[in-house]
Tab-separated table of C-alpha atoms in Angstrom:
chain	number	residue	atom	x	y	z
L	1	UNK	CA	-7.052	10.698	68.598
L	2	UNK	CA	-5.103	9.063	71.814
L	3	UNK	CA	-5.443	12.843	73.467
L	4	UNK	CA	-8.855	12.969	72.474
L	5	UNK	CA	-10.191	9.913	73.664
L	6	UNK	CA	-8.401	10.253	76.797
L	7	UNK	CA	-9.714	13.858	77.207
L	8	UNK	CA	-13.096	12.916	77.043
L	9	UNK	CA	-12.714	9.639	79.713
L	10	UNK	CA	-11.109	12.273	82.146
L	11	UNK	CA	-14.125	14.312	81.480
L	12	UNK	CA	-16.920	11.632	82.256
L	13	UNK	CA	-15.022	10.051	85.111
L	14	UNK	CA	-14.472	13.518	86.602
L	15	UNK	CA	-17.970	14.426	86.182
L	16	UNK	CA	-19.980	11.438	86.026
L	17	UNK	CA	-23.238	13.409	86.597
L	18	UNK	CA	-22.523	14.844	83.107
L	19	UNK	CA	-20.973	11.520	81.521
L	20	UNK	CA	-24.884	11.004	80.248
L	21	UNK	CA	-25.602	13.967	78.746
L	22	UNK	CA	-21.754	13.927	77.253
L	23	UNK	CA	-22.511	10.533	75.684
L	24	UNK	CA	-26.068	12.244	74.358
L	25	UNK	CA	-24.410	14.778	72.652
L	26	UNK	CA	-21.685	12.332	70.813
L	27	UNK	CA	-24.457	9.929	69.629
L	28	UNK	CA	-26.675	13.239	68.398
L	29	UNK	CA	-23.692	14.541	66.489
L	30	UNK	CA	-22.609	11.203	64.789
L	31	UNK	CA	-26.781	11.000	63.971
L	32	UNK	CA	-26.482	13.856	62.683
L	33	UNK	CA	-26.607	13.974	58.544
L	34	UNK	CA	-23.049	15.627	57.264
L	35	UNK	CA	-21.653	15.813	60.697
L	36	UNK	CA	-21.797	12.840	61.717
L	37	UNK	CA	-19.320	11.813	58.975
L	38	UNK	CA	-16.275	13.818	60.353
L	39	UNK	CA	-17.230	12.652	63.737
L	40	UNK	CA	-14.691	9.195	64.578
L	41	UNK	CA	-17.469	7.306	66.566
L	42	UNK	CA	-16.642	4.091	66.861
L	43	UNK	CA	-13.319	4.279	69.026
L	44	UNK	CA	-15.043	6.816	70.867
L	45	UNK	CA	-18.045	4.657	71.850
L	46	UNK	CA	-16.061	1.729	72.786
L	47	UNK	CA	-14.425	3.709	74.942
L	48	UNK	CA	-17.187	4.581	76.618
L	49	UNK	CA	-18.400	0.857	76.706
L	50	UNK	CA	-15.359	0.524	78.627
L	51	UNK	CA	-16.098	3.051	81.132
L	52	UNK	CA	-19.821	1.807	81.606
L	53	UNK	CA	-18.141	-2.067	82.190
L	54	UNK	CA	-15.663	-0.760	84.592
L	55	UNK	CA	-18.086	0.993	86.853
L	56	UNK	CA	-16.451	4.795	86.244
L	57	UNK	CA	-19.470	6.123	84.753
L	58	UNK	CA	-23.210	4.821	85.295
L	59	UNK	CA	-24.678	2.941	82.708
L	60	UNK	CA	-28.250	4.014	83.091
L	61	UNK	CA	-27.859	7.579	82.459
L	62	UNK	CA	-25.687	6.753	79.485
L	63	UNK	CA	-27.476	4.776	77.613
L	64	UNK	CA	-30.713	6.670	78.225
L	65	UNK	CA	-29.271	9.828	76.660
L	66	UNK	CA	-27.176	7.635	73.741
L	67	UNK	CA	-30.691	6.605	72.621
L	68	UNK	CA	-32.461	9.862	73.028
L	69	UNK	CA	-29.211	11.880	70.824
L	70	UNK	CA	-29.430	9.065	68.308
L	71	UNK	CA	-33.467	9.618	67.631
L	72	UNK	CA	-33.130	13.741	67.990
L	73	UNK	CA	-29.998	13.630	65.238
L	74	UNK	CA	-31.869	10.968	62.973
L	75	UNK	CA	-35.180	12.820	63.404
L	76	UNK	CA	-33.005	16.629	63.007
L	77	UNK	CA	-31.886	14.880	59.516
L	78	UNK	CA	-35.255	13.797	58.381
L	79	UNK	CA	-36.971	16.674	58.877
L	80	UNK	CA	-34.410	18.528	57.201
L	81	UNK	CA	-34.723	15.873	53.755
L	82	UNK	CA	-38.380	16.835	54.263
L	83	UNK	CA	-38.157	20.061	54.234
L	84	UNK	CA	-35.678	20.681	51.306
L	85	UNK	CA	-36.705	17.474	49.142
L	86	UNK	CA	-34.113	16.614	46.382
L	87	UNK	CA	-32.814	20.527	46.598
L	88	UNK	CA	-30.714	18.858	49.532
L	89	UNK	CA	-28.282	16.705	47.083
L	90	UNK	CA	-27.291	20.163	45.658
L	91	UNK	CA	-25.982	21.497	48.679
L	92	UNK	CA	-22.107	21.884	48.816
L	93	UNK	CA	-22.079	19.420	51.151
L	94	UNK	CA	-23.667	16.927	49.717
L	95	UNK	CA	-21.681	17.640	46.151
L	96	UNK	CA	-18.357	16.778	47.747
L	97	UNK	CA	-19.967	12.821	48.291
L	98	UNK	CA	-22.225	12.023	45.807
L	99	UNK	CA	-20.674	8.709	45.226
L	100	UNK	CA	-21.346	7.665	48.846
L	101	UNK	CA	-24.642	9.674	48.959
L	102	UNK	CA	-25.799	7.782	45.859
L	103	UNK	CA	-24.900	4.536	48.142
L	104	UNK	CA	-26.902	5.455	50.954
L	105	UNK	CA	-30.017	6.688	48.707
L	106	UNK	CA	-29.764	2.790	46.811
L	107	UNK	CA	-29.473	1.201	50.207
L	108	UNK	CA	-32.645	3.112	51.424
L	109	UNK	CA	-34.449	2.569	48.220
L	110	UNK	CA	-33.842	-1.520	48.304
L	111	UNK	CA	-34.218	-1.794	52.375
L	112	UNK	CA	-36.869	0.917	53.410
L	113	UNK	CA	-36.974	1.096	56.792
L	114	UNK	CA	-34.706	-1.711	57.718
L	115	UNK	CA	-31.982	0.369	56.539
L	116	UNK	CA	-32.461	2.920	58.787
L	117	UNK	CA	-31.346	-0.360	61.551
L	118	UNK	CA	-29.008	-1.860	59.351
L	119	UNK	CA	-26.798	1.217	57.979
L	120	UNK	CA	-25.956	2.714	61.127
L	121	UNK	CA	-23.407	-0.907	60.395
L	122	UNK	CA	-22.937	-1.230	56.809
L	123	UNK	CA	-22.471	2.241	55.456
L	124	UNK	CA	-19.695	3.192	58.401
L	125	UNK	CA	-19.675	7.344	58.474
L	126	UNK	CA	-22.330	7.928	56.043
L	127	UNK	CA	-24.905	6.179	57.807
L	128	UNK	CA	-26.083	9.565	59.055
L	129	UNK	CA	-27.318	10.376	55.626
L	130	UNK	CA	-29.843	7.637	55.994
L	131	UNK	CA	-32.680	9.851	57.420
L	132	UNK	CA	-31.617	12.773	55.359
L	133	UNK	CA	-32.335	9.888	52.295
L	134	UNK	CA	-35.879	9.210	54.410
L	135	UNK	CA	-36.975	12.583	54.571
L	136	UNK	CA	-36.929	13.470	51.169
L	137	UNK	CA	-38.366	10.111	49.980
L	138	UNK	CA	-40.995	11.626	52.249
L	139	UNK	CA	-40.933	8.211	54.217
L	140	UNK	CA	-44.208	8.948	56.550
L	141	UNK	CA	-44.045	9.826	60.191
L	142	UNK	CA	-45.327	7.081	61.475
L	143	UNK	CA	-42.885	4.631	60.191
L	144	UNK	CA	-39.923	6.826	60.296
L	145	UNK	CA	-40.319	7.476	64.211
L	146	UNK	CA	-40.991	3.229	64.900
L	147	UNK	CA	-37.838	2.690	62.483
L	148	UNK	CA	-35.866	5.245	64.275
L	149	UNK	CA	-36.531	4.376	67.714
L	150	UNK	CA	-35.481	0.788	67.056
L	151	UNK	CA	-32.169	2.043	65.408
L	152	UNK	CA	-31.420	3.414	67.926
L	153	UNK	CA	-32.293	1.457	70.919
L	154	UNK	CA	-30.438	-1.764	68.464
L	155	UNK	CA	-27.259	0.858	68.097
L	156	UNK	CA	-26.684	1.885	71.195
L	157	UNK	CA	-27.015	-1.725	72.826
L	158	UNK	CA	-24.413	-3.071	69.967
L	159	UNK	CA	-21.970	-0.484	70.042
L	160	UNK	CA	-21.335	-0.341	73.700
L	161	UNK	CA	-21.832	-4.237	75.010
L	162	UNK	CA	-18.131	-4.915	73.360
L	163	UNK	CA	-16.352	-2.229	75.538
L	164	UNK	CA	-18.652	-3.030	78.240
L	165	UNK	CA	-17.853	-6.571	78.028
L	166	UNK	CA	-13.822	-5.612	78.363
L	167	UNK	CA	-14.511	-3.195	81.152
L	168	UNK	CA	-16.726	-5.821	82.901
L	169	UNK	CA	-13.903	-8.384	82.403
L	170	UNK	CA	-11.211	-5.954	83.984
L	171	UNK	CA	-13.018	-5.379	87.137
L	172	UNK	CA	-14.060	-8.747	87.289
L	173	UNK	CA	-10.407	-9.784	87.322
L	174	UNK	CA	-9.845	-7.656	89.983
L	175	UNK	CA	-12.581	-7.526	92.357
L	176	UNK	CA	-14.053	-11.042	91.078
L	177	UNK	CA	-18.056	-10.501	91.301
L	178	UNK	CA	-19.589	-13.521	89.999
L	179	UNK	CA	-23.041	-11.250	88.701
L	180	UNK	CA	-20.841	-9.335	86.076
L	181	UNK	CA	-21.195	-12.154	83.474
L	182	UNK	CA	-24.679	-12.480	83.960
L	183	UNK	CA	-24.799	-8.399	82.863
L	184	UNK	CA	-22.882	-8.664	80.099
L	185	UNK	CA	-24.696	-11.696	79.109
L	186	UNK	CA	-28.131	-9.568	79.479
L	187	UNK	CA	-26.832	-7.063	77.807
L	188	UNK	CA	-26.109	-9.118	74.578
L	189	UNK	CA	-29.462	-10.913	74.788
L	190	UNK	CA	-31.310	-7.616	74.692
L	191	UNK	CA	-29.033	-6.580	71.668
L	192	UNK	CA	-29.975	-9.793	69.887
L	193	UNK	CA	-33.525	-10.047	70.662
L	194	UNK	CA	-33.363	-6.161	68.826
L	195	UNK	CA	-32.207	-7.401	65.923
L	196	UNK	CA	-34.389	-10.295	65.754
L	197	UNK	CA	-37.309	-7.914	65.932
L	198	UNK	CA	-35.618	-5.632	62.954
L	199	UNK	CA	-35.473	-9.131	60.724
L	200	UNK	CA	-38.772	-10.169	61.480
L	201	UNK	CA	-40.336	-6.872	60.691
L	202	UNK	CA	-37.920	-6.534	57.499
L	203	UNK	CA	-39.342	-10.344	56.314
L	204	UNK	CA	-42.813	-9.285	57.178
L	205	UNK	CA	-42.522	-5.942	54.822
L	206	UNK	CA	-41.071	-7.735	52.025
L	207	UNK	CA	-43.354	-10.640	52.410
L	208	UNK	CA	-46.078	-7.837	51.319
């Protein structure tokens, strides 16, 4: 994993021009239903927190394309529920997990949308089954792309601020910019005000 993680920060610090696109494709494959269970995300995206904090690789690009993988591997997923309904829980695949598949399917059934927010956190590696779970629940369009949107705007701004955070407090130790805390402290705002919004909506739909 060490070799791996180290691999890939060589990679984007090399090539920072590609370090978005890289970070796309990690946050697509760990959206991704089935794949994105093999796929160890979290060390791998607080390393590239790290990266984004320190100033090797620009932040814009990578959180622009974290957010656009994590919608095109959710919305891959629940287009593929739709399409094969409950033929998809008889896939080899799926067979080899039923117990956690089961989980996710409960979770979505109590939560609705919310979970599509929420289980990218409680369900660890399996969250990617979530939208699979949507799609053949035939959760509508509509609701499904607002739900999936805010996952992933919420996930990418959680799972990077605490590697950002470190990386900002390295360089900050070093080259002492007094603006770096107010970044980081933007930074976590943003990811609270997102999951404020997520609650609010979540009260309003079970309020109904």
């Amino acid at each position: 994993m060490n070799g791996l993680l180290q691999l890939l920060s060589d990679f984007m610090t090399d090539h920072r021009w590609l370090a978005g696109p890289a970070f796309g494709l990690i946050a697509f494959g760990e959206s991704l239903a089935v794949i994105g269970v093999f796929i160890p995300a979290t060390p791998i995206l607080f390393m590239v927190g790290v990266l984004m904090g320190s100033g090797r690789v620009d932040a814009a690009p990578v959180v622009l394309f974290g957010i656009a993988g994590a919608s095109a591997g959710y919305f891959l997923s629940w287009r593929a529920g739709e399409r094969l309904g409950h033929h998809a829980w008889r896939l080899p695949a799926m067979t080899r997990h039923r117990r956690s598949i089961a989980r996710a399917r409960l979770f979505f059934r109590r939560w609705g949308g919310v979970s599509l927010v929420a289980g990218r956190y409680v369900l660890g590696p399996f969250q990617s089954m979530l939208p699979l779970v949507a799609g053949v629940a035939r959760m509508d369009a509509p609701r499904f792309y607002c739900w999936n949107i805010m996952s992933a705007v919420v996930w990418v701004g959680l799972v990077l601020t605490p590697g950002f955070a470190l990386g900002r407090g390295i360089e900050a130790a070093i080259f002492e910019k007094a603006w770096q805390d107010q970044i980081v402290a933007g930074l976590m705002a943003i990811s609270v005000c997102m999951i404020f919004v997520g609650l609010v909506a979540a009260g309003t739909r079970w309020s109904h």
